[in-house]
Amino acid sequence: TAFCVCFLGVCGGEFSILRSPQSVVFRDGSWPIPGERIPDVAALTMGFSVEEDLPWPGLAVGDLFHRPRATVLVTVKGVDKLPVKGFSYPIENAVPFSLDSVANAIHNLFSEETPVVLQLAPSEERVYMVGKANAVFEDLSVTLRQLRNRLFQDNSILSSLPLNSLSRNNEVDLLFLSELQVLHDIASLLSRHKHLAKDHSPDLYSLELSGLEEVGKRYGEDSQQYKDASQILVDSLQKFADEMFNLYGGNAVVEVVAVKEFNSPLSRKTRSILQASQPKKENPYNLAYPYNYDYSVIFNIVLWMMIGLALAVIVISYNLWNMDPGYDSIIYRMTNQKIRMD
């Protein structure tokens, strides 16, 4: 189970690395990371290939034979940066992104094993779970009603979390606190099913938190409620990252992205099955096709297979051509007794 915990924020935001194993090397610097390439960072740290090279100096080449056991990406909306510990990089061109490509790669390559693929946005009641291991998270609160009820149970974070200026009676405050409850419940469920963190299939956690953004809209970003919520969020994220990092035996990358707002809404390209195919436009400049990064792999496979087949044909043909027609097999010589007596 490979793990990389990511807390992401975009749009004039900041991309921070809270924890990472020795096999994944991040460099200390202020190199900006394009917002649309954040999923590629997650893919590369987990050992998956990407369609285009990532010329970003922040990620160095680590140990190719020891990949982290999981990736947890938490997108925090409503704030430009969070005072978390670790390396931090500015984000340029803060556009919405998703880890669908990484989730599909895990599902296709490890469908017979028990990978954890969990993508969750509590405030939007949006959840996506695939794989055999996700039965563990079926009891996770995902709707607003479930989140509210979960907060008022005996073992909720309300019994131990210092609320300060936040209120138990305000819906905006409860939404913010319910997202922190989800973080606590994910780590708690995983701690009761530690075998999921010890198998060989990679895990992916993608979480989107917008409760802090709603607190800022309700009280204002200069309010005491917003300041208290920001500090509570930082402490909760750090605790969540440490818990997940330890559950995976220190083989985890922990990242945070804080984003004030996205430059454009997240949209996925769709196409109706009844839509007529559009004729392809001719290339007026006679340009070459874009380079496919699988070309070198396919070329080497075909090249050495053809060389091997050619050598096999030459060796077999040579031996057939120079075969002694009078050389009888041992079976013939042992069974033909008359010739042996003569």
Coordinates of C-alpha atoms in Angstrom, one line a residue, residues 75-208:
T75 CA -7.0 20.7 -0.9
V76 CA -7.8 23.6 1.5
K77 CA -9.8 26.4 0.0
G78 CA -10.2 29.9 1.3
V79 CA -6.6 30.7 2.3
D80 CA -3.4 31.6 0.4
K81 CA -1.0 29.8 2.7
L82 CA -1.0 27.9 6.0
P83 CA 1.8 28.0 8.5
V84 CA 2.6 24.3 8.3
K85 CA 6.0 22.7 8.8
G86 CA 8.0 21.5 5.8
F87 CA 9.0 22.6 2.4
S88 CA 6.7 25.1 0.7
Y89 CA 6.4 26.1 -3.0
P90 CA 4.3 28.9 -4.6
I91 CA 1.6 27.8 -7.0
E92 CA 1.3 29.5 -10.3
N93 CA -1.7 29.3 -12.6
A94 CA -4.0 28.0 -9.9
V95 CA -6.5 26.0 -11.9
P96 CA -8.7 23.2 -10.6
F97 CA -7.2 19.7 -10.7
S98 CA -8.2 16.1 -9.9
L99 CA -6.4 12.9 -9.2
D100 CA -8.6 10.8 -11.4
S101 CA -5.7 9.7 -13.6
V102 CA -3.8 8.4 -10.5
A103 CA -6.9 6.7 -9.2
N104 CA -7.5 5.0 -12.5
A105 CA -3.9 3.8 -12.7
I106 CA -4.1 2.3 -9.2
H107 CA -7.4 0.7 -10.0
N108 CA -6.2 -0.8 -13.3
L109 CA -2.9 -2.1 -12.0
F110 CA -3.9 -3.4 -8.6
S111 CA -7.6 -4.3 -9.0
E112 CA -7.0 -7.8 -7.7
E113 CA -5.4 -6.5 -4.5
T114 CA -6.7 -4.2 -1.8
P115 CA -5.7 -0.6 -2.7
V116 CA -7.5 2.2 -0.9
V117 CA -8.8 4.9 -3.3
L118 CA -10.8 7.5 -1.5
Q119 CA -11.8 10.9 -2.9
L120 CA -14.0 13.0 -0.7
A121 CA -15.4 16.6 -0.5
P122 CA -17.5 16.7 2.6
S123 CA -19.1 20.1 2.1
E124 CA -20.3 19.1 -1.4
E125 CA -21.4 15.6 -0.3
R126 CA -19.1 14.3 -3.0
V127 CA -17.5 10.9 -2.5
Y128 CA -15.7 8.4 -4.7
M129 CA -14.5 5.0 -3.6
V130 CA -13.3 2.0 -5.6
G131 CA -11.6 -1.2 -4.8
K132 CA -12.1 -4.1 -2.3
A133 CA -10.6 -2.2 0.6
N134 CA -13.1 0.6 0.6
A135 CA -15.7 -1.5 2.5
V136 CA -13.7 -0.3 5.5
F137 CA -14.8 3.3 4.9
E138 CA -18.5 2.6 4.2
D139 CA -19.4 3.9 7.7
L140 CA -17.6 7.2 7.0
S141 CA -19.9 10.3 7.3
V142 CA -20.3 11.8 3.8
T143 CA -23.6 13.7 3.8
L144 CA -24.2 17.0 5.7
R145 CA -26.7 15.3 8.0
Q146 CA -24.4 12.4 8.8
L147 CA -21.6 14.9 9.5
R148 CA -23.7 16.9 11.9
N149 CA -24.9 13.8 13.8
R150 CA -21.3 12.5 14.0
L151 CA -20.2 15.7 15.7
F152 CA -22.6 15.3 18.6
Q153 CA -21.7 11.7 19.4
D154 CA -19.7 10.9 22.5
N155 CA -16.4 10.2 20.8
S156 CA -16.3 13.2 18.5
I157 CA -13.7 15.9 18.3
L158 CA -15.9 18.4 20.1
S159 CA -15.1 16.7 23.4
S160 CA -11.3 17.4 23.0
L161 CA -11.0 20.3 20.5
P162 CA -10.6 23.8 21.9
L163 CA -13.3 25.8 20.0
N164 CA -12.3 29.2 21.3
S165 CA -14.5 31.7 19.5
L166 CA -16.3 29.1 17.3
S167 CA -19.8 28.0 18.3
R168 CA -21.6 24.6 18.5
N169 CA -24.8 26.4 17.4
N170 CA -23.7 27.9 14.2
E171 CA -24.1 25.9 11.0
V172 CA -21.0 27.4 9.4
D173 CA -18.8 26.5 12.4
L174 CA -20.3 23.0 12.5
L175 CA -19.5 22.5 8.7
F176 CA -15.9 23.5 9.4
L177 CA -15.6 21.2 12.4
S178 CA -17.3 18.3 10.6
E179 CA -14.5 18.3 8.0
L180 CA -11.9 18.0 10.8
Q181 CA -14.0 15.1 12.1
V182 CA -13.7 13.4 8.8
L183 CA -9.9 13.6 9.0
H184 CA -10.0 12.1 12.5
D185 CA -12.3 9.3 11.4
I186 CA -10.2 8.3 8.4
A187 CA -7.1 7.9 10.6
S188 CA -9.2 6.1 13.2
L189 CA -10.7 3.6 10.7
L190 CA -7.3 2.9 9.2
S191 CA -5.8 2.3 12.6
R192 CA -8.3 -0.4 13.2
H193 CA -7.5 -2.0 9.8
K194 CA -3.8 -1.7 9.7
H195 CA -3.4 -4.6 7.2
L196 CA -4.5 -2.1 4.5
A197 CA -1.4 0.0 5.2
K198 CA 0.9 -3.0 5.1
D199 CA 0.0 -4.6 1.8
H200 CA 1.8 -4.0 -1.4
S201 CA -0.8 -2.0 -3.3
P202 CA -0.6 1.8 -3.3
D203 CA -3.3 3.9 -1.5
L204 CA -4.7 7.3 -2.5
Y205 CA -6.6 9.8 -0.3
S206 CA -7.9 13.0 -2.0
L207 CA -9.7 15.3 0.3
E208 CA -11.2 18.8 -0.3

